[in-house]
Amino acid sequence: MYSQKKYCTKMFTLLLVSAGLIALYVLRNWYLKRPRCKSNAKLHGKTVIVTGSNTGIGKTTAIDLSRRGARVIMACRDKQRAEAAISDIKKETGNNEVVSMELDLGSLQSVRSFAETFLKSEFRLDILVNNAGLMKGGKTKNGVGMIFGVNHLGHFLLTVLLLDRLKECGPSRVVTVASKAHEYGKIDFNCLSTHKDLAVGESDWALFKKYSHSKLCNMLFTRELAKRLEGTNVTCYSLCPGAVKTEIGRYSSFLWCMMSAPILSLFCMDAESGAQTTLYCALQEGIEPLSGCYFSCCAVQKVNADAKDDAVAKKLWEVSETLCGMS
């Protein structure tokens, strides 16, 4: 009797575990089944810039745009990795109009140099994809927080320097990759004034908070940019790609990587799935009236109060201009 009861208990436990695993598998597949960009747009004769395009979402975005016939400028810091990615893209798409230009978003001088070189050598700019991002401590070459400097400030300066060319080639678009992490973000202007950073601290948690703040910056920047572009033929959008297996956490501590690895492997999409909303914002016909909005899953999304605070967005623009030496 005892052994039979023990056997039944084991079988019940096994059934519960099996049911849990099946439910987890179904939930995972449901979550990872994301909408896809269905635009059939062709881009022959068009020029696009994609920052951080030698890996992950950026590379996948570059592949898709290249396949549609665009001239793709891969704006990357690591020239060797960019050249390797270009070789892959040319083989996969058959489009030889893929070139790299060195861009270190952590250096305002590099951003200016990139813009100058681009404007002298390229005569069109139809789509600018601000894709690059990182979660790394330290300071940029200009003394601002690394995450703030790369994720927001470098892209801010790059966009502003290229705006006239975008206007000349309209209709054109600016697409900035943000994140759902913006919901945990705040803009502390006192901290920016004192430390040239969005927060203090270098722990993994502190870096995540800085990352969240920087993603809120991306959204507020897009919102203010849309206001400044009213009456032009340029529109702009921010987006969340979803949880994607990329190299964004490559600078995180070993402990953080070990803790996050099971979650990433179970619930994170591949780069192709993660790039779909970027492509939607870059290509989808008819979304021009939604300039300044935030997208996810190939659809416009509601945002919290912090992400649509026009006064904070305007102040962030002005502070960014000052930090870039533009005012």
mmCIF file of C-alpha atoms in Angstrom:
data_model
loop_
_atom_site.group_PDB
_atom_site.id
_atom_site.type_symbol
_atom_site.label_atom_id
_atom_site.label_comp_id
_atom_site.label_asym_id
_atom_site.label_seq_id
_atom_site.Cartn_x
_atom_site.Cartn_y
_atom_site.Cartn_z
ATOM 1 C CA MET A 1 0.000 0.000 0.000
ATOM 2 C CA TYR A 2 2.803 2.387 0.945
ATOM 3 C CA SER A 3 4.781 1.747 -2.234
ATOM 4 C CA GLN A 4 1.630 2.144 -4.353
ATOM 5 C CA LYS A 5 0.915 5.500 -2.703
ATOM 6 C CA LYS A 6 4.512 6.574 -3.232
ATOM 7 C CA TYR A 7 4.278 5.536 -6.887
ATOM 8 C CA CYS A 8 1.062 7.538 -7.372
ATOM 9 C CA THR A 9 2.664 10.599 -5.778
ATOM 10 C CA LYS A 10 5.650 10.354 -8.116
ATOM 11 C CA MET A 11 3.400 9.931 -11.154
ATOM 12 C CA PHE A 12 1.267 12.911 -10.117
ATOM 13 C CA THR A 13 4.394 15.039 -9.659
ATOM 14 C CA LEU A 14 5.680 13.919 -13.042
ATOM 15 C CA LEU A 15 2.371 14.797 -14.669
ATOM 16 C CA LEU A 16 2.401 18.246 -13.061
ATOM 17 C CA VAL A 17 5.958 18.896 -14.237
ATOM 18 C CA SER A 18 5.088 17.670 -17.750
ATOM 19 C CA ALA A 19 1.974 19.858 -17.867
ATOM 20 C CA GLY A 20 4.048 22.826 -16.691
ATOM 21 C CA LEU A 21 6.666 22.252 -19.381
ATOM 22 C CA ILE A 22 4.013 21.923 -22.070
ATOM 23 C CA ALA A 23 2.318 25.128 -20.887
ATOM 24 C CA LEU A 24 5.695 26.887 -20.883
ATOM 25 C CA TYR A 25 6.388 25.652 -24.412
ATOM 26 C CA VAL A 26 2.984 26.864 -25.661
ATOM 27 C CA LEU A 27 3.424 30.220 -23.915
ATOM 28 C CA ARG A 28 6.914 30.608 -25.374
ATOM 29 C CA ASN A 29 5.740 29.866 -28.920
ATOM 30 C CA TRP A 30 2.781 32.238 -28.540
ATOM 31 C CA TYR A 31 5.050 35.004 -27.277
ATOM 32 C CA LEU A 32 7.670 34.498 -29.974
ATOM 33 C CA LYS A 33 5.111 34.482 -32.776
ATOM 34 C CA ARG A 34 5.369 38.196 -33.482
ATOM 35 C CA PRO A 35 3.749 40.134 -36.363
ATOM 36 C CA ARG A 36 5.914 40.672 -39.443
ATOM 37 C CA CYS A 37 6.394 43.692 -41.669
ATOM 38 C CA LYS A 38 4.271 43.032 -44.748
ATOM 39 C CA SER A 39 5.383 46.007 -46.838
ATOM 40 C CA ASN A 40 6.326 45.194 -50.428
ATOM 41 C CA ALA A 41 8.216 48.483 -50.839
ATOM 42 C CA LYS A 42 11.202 48.460 -53.193
ATOM 43 C CA LEU A 43 14.118 50.761 -52.478
ATOM 44 C CA HIS A 44 16.041 50.948 -55.755
ATOM 45 C CA GLY A 45 17.670 54.372 -55.977
ATOM 46 C CA LYS A 46 17.212 54.966 -52.238
ATOM 47 C CA THR A 47 19.974 55.335 -49.642
ATOM 48 C CA VAL A 48 19.685 54.251 -46.025
ATOM 49 C CA ILE A 49 21.951 54.457 -42.988
ATOM 50 C CA VAL A 50 21.768 51.817 -40.268
ATOM 51 C CA THR A 51 23.871 52.352 -37.146
ATOM 52 C CA GLY A 52 25.232 49.333 -35.301
ATOM 53 C CA SER A 53 24.552 47.136 -38.316
ATOM 54 C CA ASN A 54 27.343 44.565 -38.109
ATOM 55 C CA THR A 55 25.331 42.273 -35.825
ATOM 56 C CA GLY A 56 21.903 41.525 -34.384
ATOM 57 C CA ILE A 57 18.838 43.565 -35.317
ATOM 58 C CA GLY A 58 20.925 46.114 -37.185
ATOM 59 C CA LYS A 59 22.470 43.524 -39.480
ATOM 60 C CA THR A 60 19.103 41.876 -40.119
ATOM 61 C CA THR A 61 17.616 45.290 -40.929
ATOM 62 C CA ALA A 62 20.472 45.997 -43.340
ATOM 63 C CA ILE A 63 19.939 42.619 -45.044
ATOM 64 C CA ASP A 64 16.237 43.287 -45.611
ATOM 65 C CA LEU A 65 16.768 46.826 -46.915
ATOM 66 C CA SER A 66 19.579 45.614 -49.155
ATOM 67 C CA ARG A 67 17.365 42.850 -50.535
ATOM 68 C CA ARG A 68 14.825 45.538 -51.484
ATOM 69 C CA GLY A 69 17.467 47.285 -53.601
ATOM 70 C CA ALA A 70 18.615 50.078 -51.280
ATOM 71 C CA ARG A 71 22.118 51.452 -51.083
ATOM 72 C CA VAL A 72 22.953 50.609 -47.472
ATOM 73 C CA ILE A 73 25.475 52.568 -45.425
ATOM 74 C CA MET A 74 26.561 50.494 -42.452
ATOM 75 C CA ALA A 75 27.580 52.966 -39.751
ATOM 76 C CA CYS A 76 29.748 50.948 -37.349
ATOM 77 C CA ARG A 77 32.552 51.488 -34.868
ATOM 78 C CA ASP A 78 34.380 48.207 -35.569
ATOM 79 C CA LYS A 79 35.547 48.365 -39.189
ATOM 80 C CA GLN A 80 36.697 44.737 -39.308
ATOM 81 C CA ARG A 81 33.339 43.379 -38.129
ATOM 82 C CA ALA A 82 31.526 45.740 -40.482
ATOM 83 C CA GLU A 83 33.476 44.441 -43.472
ATOM 84 C CA ALA A 84 32.708 40.846 -42.479
ATOM 85 C CA ALA A 85 29.005 41.721 -42.228
ATOM 86 C CA ILE A 86 29.089 43.442 -45.628
ATOM 87 C CA SER A 87 30.520 40.301 -47.186
ATOM 88 C CA ASP A 88 27.673 38.257 -45.674
ATOM 89 C CA ILE A 89 25.021 40.716 -46.837
ATOM 90 C CA LYS A 90 26.314 40.908 -50.395
ATOM 91 C CA LYS A 91 26.355 37.125 -50.664
ATOM 92 C CA GLU A 92 22.864 36.791 -49.218
ATOM 93 C CA THR A 93 21.154 39.571 -51.185
ATOM 94 C CA GLY A 94 23.197 39.887 -54.376
ATOM 95 C CA ASN A 95 23.255 43.658 -53.828
ATOM 96 C CA ASN A 96 26.750 45.154 -54.043
ATOM 97 C CA GLU A 97 25.527 48.612 -52.954
ATOM 98 C CA VAL A 98 26.492 47.973 -49.342
ATOM 99 C CA VAL A 99 29.318 50.010 -47.834
ATOM 100 C CA SER A 100 30.667 50.768 -44.373
ATOM 101 C CA MET A 101 31.544 54.118 -42.847
ATOM 102 C CA GLU A 102 33.243 54.349 -39.488
ATOM 103 C CA LEU A 103 31.070 55.775 -36.736
ATOM 104 C CA ASP A 104 31.802 55.775 -33.022
ATOM 105 C CA LEU A 105 28.686 57.121 -31.322
ATOM 106 C CA GLY A 106 30.699 57.530 -28.126
ATOM 107 C CA SER A 107 32.712 60.302 -29.782
ATOM 108 C CA LEU A 108 30.982 63.490 -30.925
ATOM 109 C CA GLN A 109 33.969 64.196 -33.161
ATOM 110 C CA SER A 110 33.499 60.825 -34.832
ATOM 111 C CA VAL A 111 29.801 61.613 -35.364
ATOM 112 C CA ARG A 112 30.686 64.943 -36.971
ATOM 113 C CA SER A 113 33.360 63.319 -39.112
ATOM 114 C CA PHE A 114 30.919 60.629 -40.261
ATOM 115 C CA ALA A 115 28.277 63.212 -41.181
ATOM 116 C CA GLU A 116 30.803 65.327 -43.063
ATOM 117 C CA THR A 117 32.113 62.333 -45.026
ATOM 118 C CA PHE A 118 28.611 61.102 -45.785
ATOM 119 C CA LEU A 119 27.329 64.471 -46.986
ATOM 120 C CA LYS A 120 30.322 64.885 -49.292
ATOM 121 C CA SER A 121 30.200 61.386 -50.789
ATOM 122 C CA GLU A 122 26.482 60.519 -50.837
ATOM 123 C CA PHE A 123 23.778 62.569 -52.512
ATOM 124 C CA ARG A 124 20.707 60.930 -51.029
ATOM 125 C CA LEU A 125 19.425 59.924 -47.613
ATOM 126 C CA ASP A 126 15.964 58.403 -47.520
ATOM 127 C CA ILE A 127 15.945 56.406 -44.283
ATOM 128 C CA LEU A 128 18.052 56.838 -41.137
ATOM 129 C CA VAL A 129 17.832 53.927 -38.699
ATOM 130 C CA ASN A 130 19.227 54.795 -35.264
ATOM 131 C CA ASN A 131 19.701 51.194 -34.172
ATOM 132 C CA ALA A 132 22.955 50.987 -32.200
ATOM 133 C CA GLY A 133 22.769 50.586 -28.435
ATOM 134 C CA LEU A 134 24.708 49.227 -25.501
ATOM 135 C CA MET A 135 24.568 48.645 -21.768
ATOM 136 C CA LYS A 136 28.096 49.412 -20.604
ATOM 137 C CA GLY A 137 29.551 51.489 -17.796
ATOM 138 C CA GLY A 138 32.143 54.231 -17.989
ATOM 139 C CA LYS A 139 32.327 57.495 -19.891
ATOM 140 C CA THR A 140 32.490 58.427 -23.560
ATOM 141 C CA LYS A 141 35.416 60.299 -25.104
ATOM 142 C CA ASN A 142 33.497 63.500 -24.370
ATOM 143 C CA GLY A 143 33.060 62.721 -20.681
ATOM 144 C CA VAL A 144 29.366 61.860 -20.618
ATOM 145 C CA GLY A 145 27.918 58.575 -19.383
ATOM 146 C CA MET A 146 28.602 55.812 -21.918
ATOM 147 C CA ILE A 147 25.000 54.565 -22.140
ATOM 148 C CA PHE A 148 23.549 58.066 -22.427
ATOM 149 C CA GLY A 149 26.272 59.106 -24.871
ATOM 150 C CA VAL A 150 25.904 56.187 -27.273
ATOM 151 C CA ASN A 151 22.207 55.377 -26.995
ATOM 152 C CA HIS A 152 20.948 58.963 -27.102
ATOM 153 C CA LEU A 153 23.454 61.784 -27.526
ATOM 154 C CA GLY A 154 25.415 60.343 -30.457
ATOM 155 C CA HIS A 155 22.206 59.541 -32.339
ATOM 156 C CA PHE A 156 20.792 62.977 -31.497
ATOM 157 C CA LEU A 157 23.788 64.723 -33.054
ATOM 158 C CA LEU A 158 23.883 62.375 -36.049
ATOM 159 C CA THR A 159 20.205 62.994 -36.824
ATOM 160 C CA VAL A 160 20.458 66.761 -36.486
ATOM 161 C CA LEU A 161 23.514 66.908 -38.761
ATOM 162 C CA LEU A 162 21.718 64.879 -41.455
ATOM 163 C CA LEU A 163 18.309 66.555 -41.271
ATOM 164 C CA ASP A 164 18.810 68.881 -44.222
ATOM 165 C CA ARG A 165 19.725 65.974 -46.498
ATOM 166 C CA LEU A 166 16.681 64.036 -45.272
ATOM 167 C CA LYS A 167 14.471 67.039 -46.056
ATOM 168 C CA GLU A 168 15.969 67.380 -49.537
ATOM 169 C CA CYS A 169 15.191 63.729 -50.307
ATOM 170 C CA GLY A 170 11.718 63.533 -48.783
ATOM 171 C CA PRO A 171 9.556 61.744 -48.204
ATOM 172 C CA SER A 172 12.091 60.287 -45.794
ATOM 173 C CA ARG A 173 12.093 58.743 -42.332
ATOM 174 C CA VAL A 174 14.063 58.606 -39.087
ATOM 175 C CA VAL A 175 13.576 55.367 -37.148
ATOM 176 C CA THR A 176 14.979 55.088 -33.612
ATOM 177 C CA VAL A 177 15.133 51.788 -31.751
ATOM 178 C CA ALA A 178 13.964 52.297 -28.161
ATOM 179 C CA SER A 179 12.722 49.615 -25.745
ATOM 180 C CA LYS A 180 9.887 48.706 -23.405
ATOM 181 C CA ALA A 181 12.489 49.352 -20.704
ATOM 182 C CA HIS A 182 11.634 53.042 -21.153
ATOM 183 C CA GLU A 183 8.743 52.389 -18.763
ATOM 184 C CA TYR A 184 11.307 52.231 -15.939
ATOM 185 C CA GLY A 185 13.083 55.388 -17.091
ATOM 186 C CA LYS A 186 13.243 58.923 -15.753
ATOM 187 C CA ILE A 187 15.156 62.010 -16.886
ATOM 188 C CA ASP A 188 17.065 63.559 -13.983
ATOM 189 C CA PHE A 189 18.303 66.902 -15.325
ATOM 190 C CA ASN A 190 20.151 67.653 -12.089
ATOM 191 C CA CYS A 191 22.154 64.449 -12.522
ATOM 192 C CA LEU A 192 22.807 65.345 -16.165
ATOM 193 C CA SER A 193 24.045 68.778 -15.119
ATOM 194 C CA THR A 194 26.254 67.463 -12.303
ATOM 195 C CA HIS A 195 27.539 64.159 -13.697
ATOM 196 C CA LYS A 196 26.762 64.361 -17.422
ATOM 197 C CA ASP A 197 24.915 61.108 -16.928
ATOM 198 C CA LEU A 198 21.384 59.870 -16.343
ATOM 199 C CA ALA A 199 22.225 58.236 -12.994
ATOM 200 C CA VAL A 200 25.196 57.244 -10.833
ATOM 201 C CA GLY A 201 26.622 53.815 -10.118
ATOM 202 C CA GLU A 202 28.220 51.005 -12.120
ATOM 203 C CA SER A 203 26.491 47.876 -10.791
ATOM 204 C CA ASP A 204 24.504 45.716 -13.208
ATOM 205 C CA TRP A 205 21.277 47.108 -11.778
ATOM 206 C CA ALA A 206 22.545 50.686 -12.102
ATOM 207 C CA LEU A 207 23.493 50.030 -15.731
ATOM 208 C CA PHE A 208 20.034 48.633 -16.439
ATOM 209 C CA LYS A 209 18.479 51.768 -14.934
ATOM 210 C CA LYS A 210 20.722 53.963 -17.089
ATOM 211 C CA TYR A 211 19.721 51.895 -20.102
ATOM 212 C CA SER A 212 16.046 52.397 -19.257
ATOM 213 C CA HIS A 213 16.589 56.146 -18.899
ATOM 214 C CA SER A 214 18.369 56.255 -22.270
ATOM 215 C CA LYS A 215 15.468 54.458 -23.970
ATOM 216 C CA LEU A 216 13.081 57.063 -22.556
ATOM 217 C CA CYS A 217 15.420 59.658 -24.084
ATOM 218 C CA ASN A 218 15.025 57.931 -27.465
ATOM 219 C CA MET A 219 11.253 58.260 -27.258
ATOM 220 C CA LEU A 220 11.227 61.864 -26.063
ATOM 221 C CA PHE A 221 13.763 62.776 -28.751
ATOM 222 C CA THR A 222 11.500 61.251 -31.410
ATOM 223 C CA ARG A 223 8.487 63.099 -30.022
ATOM 224 C CA GLU A 224 10.254 66.476 -30.071
ATOM 225 C CA LEU A 225 11.802 65.756 -33.476
ATOM 226 C CA ALA A 226 8.345 65.139 -34.924
ATOM 227 C CA LYS A 227 7.204 68.565 -33.708
ATOM 228 C CA ARG A 228 10.228 70.243 -35.282
ATOM 229 C CA LEU A 229 9.629 68.397 -38.566
ATOM 230 C CA GLU A 230 5.996 69.475 -38.941
ATOM 231 C CA GLY A 231 5.426 70.905 -42.399
ATOM 232 C CA THR A 232 8.324 68.930 -43.897
ATOM 233 C CA ASN A 233 8.385 65.669 -45.803
ATOM 234 C CA VAL A 234 10.314 63.880 -43.026
ATOM 235 C CA THR A 235 8.619 61.697 -40.432
ATOM 236 C CA CYS A 236 10.053 59.865 -37.432
ATOM 237 C CA TYR A 237 9.167 56.925 -35.220
ATOM 238 C CA SER A 238 10.487 55.140 -32.131
ATOM 239 C CA LEU A 239 9.944 51.469 -31.429
ATOM 240 C CA CYS A 240 10.419 48.483 -29.165
ATOM 241 C CA PRO A 241 11.787 45.449 -31.046
ATOM 242 C CA GLY A 242 10.702 43.067 -28.279
ATOM 243 C CA ALA A 243 12.954 40.773 -26.254
ATOM 244 C CA VAL A 244 15.644 39.740 -28.708
ATOM 245 C CA LYS A 245 18.772 37.601 -28.427
ATOM 246 C CA THR A 246 21.456 40.141 -29.363
ATOM 247 C CA GLU A 247 24.887 41.198 -28.112
ATOM 248 C CA ILE A 248 23.599 44.252 -26.226
ATOM 249 C CA GLY A 249 24.523 42.671 -22.869
ATOM 250 C CA ARG A 250 28.008 41.599 -23.929
ATOM 251 C CA TYR A 251 29.623 44.036 -21.465
ATOM 252 C CA SER A 252 27.575 42.798 -18.494
ATOM 253 C CA SER A 253 29.154 40.913 -15.596
ATOM 254 C CA PHE A 254 29.554 37.136 -15.676
ATOM 255 C CA LEU A 255 26.934 36.742 -12.928
ATOM 256 C CA TRP A 256 24.378 38.840 -14.831
ATOM 257 C CA CYS A 257 25.006 36.818 -18.005
ATOM 258 C CA MET A 258 24.601 33.526 -16.127
ATOM 259 C CA MET A 259 21.356 34.669 -14.508
ATOM 260 C CA SER A 260 19.851 36.001 -17.728
ATOM 261 C CA ALA A 261 20.955 33.171 -20.051
ATOM 262 C CA PRO A 262 18.000 30.798 -19.285
ATOM 263 C CA ILE A 263 15.465 33.601 -19.798
ATOM 264 C CA LEU A 264 17.125 34.706 -23.033
ATOM 265 C CA SER A 265 17.170 31.194 -24.436
ATOM 266 C CA LEU A 266 13.523 30.549 -23.529
ATOM 267 C CA PHE A 267 11.729 33.810 -24.216
ATOM 268 C CA CYS A 268 13.859 35.890 -26.574
ATOM 269 C CA MET A 269 13.300 36.120 -30.313
ATOM 270 C CA ASP A 270 15.939 35.848 -32.978
ATOM 271 C CA ALA A 271 17.183 38.985 -34.708
ATOM 272 C CA GLU A 272 15.007 38.481 -37.785
ATOM 273 C CA SER A 273 11.832 38.543 -35.690
ATOM 274 C CA GLY A 274 13.173 41.451 -33.649
ATOM 275 C CA ALA A 275 13.816 43.563 -36.749
ATOM 276 C CA GLN A 276 10.220 43.455 -37.991
ATOM 277 C CA THR A 277 8.976 46.591 -36.218
ATOM 278 C CA THR A 278 12.065 48.525 -37.323
ATOM 279 C CA LEU A 279 11.265 47.526 -40.903
ATOM 280 C CA TYR A 280 7.602 48.389 -40.413
ATOM 281 C CA CYS A 281 8.477 51.909 -39.258
ATOM 282 C CA ALA A 282 10.963 52.342 -42.100
ATOM 283 C CA LEU A 283 8.750 51.015 -44.889
ATOM 284 C CA GLN A 284 5.064 50.807 -44.070
ATOM 285 C CA GLU A 285 2.899 52.981 -46.266
ATOM 286 C CA GLY A 286 0.353 55.297 -44.647
ATOM 287 C CA ILE A 287 1.869 55.798 -41.193
ATOM 288 C CA GLU A 288 3.051 59.360 -41.872
ATOM 289 C CA PRO A 289 0.256 60.872 -39.689
ATOM 290 C CA LEU A 290 1.706 58.878 -36.783
ATOM 291 C CA SER A 291 5.063 60.691 -36.867
ATOM 292 C CA GLY A 292 6.516 60.918 -33.361
ATOM 293 C CA CYS A 293 4.666 57.830 -32.138
ATOM 294 C CA TYR A 294 5.988 54.670 -30.515
ATOM 295 C CA PHE A 295 5.534 51.252 -32.113
ATOM 296 C CA SER A 296 5.802 47.627 -31.067
ATOM 297 C CA CYS A 297 4.647 44.404 -32.763
ATOM 298 C CA CYS A 298 4.246 46.387 -36.011
ATOM 299 C CA ALA A 299 1.556 48.608 -34.472
ATOM 300 C CA VAL A 300 1.369 51.966 -32.729
ATOM 301 C CA GLN A 301 1.278 51.701 -28.922
ATOM 302 C CA LYS A 302 0.012 53.795 -26.048
ATOM 303 C CA VAL A 303 2.733 55.214 -23.795
ATOM 304 C CA ASN A 304 2.868 56.347 -20.183
ATOM 305 C CA ALA A 305 2.876 59.974 -19.087
ATOM 306 C CA ASP A 306 6.676 60.224 -18.860
ATOM 307 C CA ALA A 307 7.058 59.195 -22.515
ATOM 308 C CA LYS A 308 4.742 61.953 -23.777
ATOM 309 C CA ASP A 309 5.840 64.833 -21.563
ATOM 310 C CA ASP A 310 6.394 67.592 -24.112
ATOM 311 C CA ALA A 311 8.084 69.934 -21.626
ATOM 312 C CA VAL A 312 10.664 67.291 -20.693
ATOM 313 C CA ALA A 313 11.156 66.403 -24.374
ATOM 314 C CA LYS A 314 11.855 70.046 -25.236
ATOM 315 C CA LYS A 315 14.261 70.452 -22.317
ATOM 316 C CA LEU A 316 16.081 67.228 -23.226
ATOM 317 C CA TRP A 317 16.562 68.558 -26.760
ATOM 318 C CA GLU A 318 18.007 71.814 -25.421
ATOM 319 C CA VAL A 319 20.316 70.028 -22.955
ATOM 320 C CA SER A 320 21.435 67.680 -25.741
ATOM 321 C CA GLU A 321 22.265 70.655 -27.957
ATOM 322 C CA THR A 322 24.375 72.137 -25.168
ATOM 323 C CA LEU A 323 26.235 68.876 -24.536
ATOM 324 C CA CYS A 324 26.920 68.607 -28.268
ATOM 325 C CA GLY A 325 28.269 72.165 -28.362
ATOM 326 C CA MET A 326 25.466 73.375 -30.626
ATOM 327 C CA SER A 327 24.203 76.204 -28.424
#
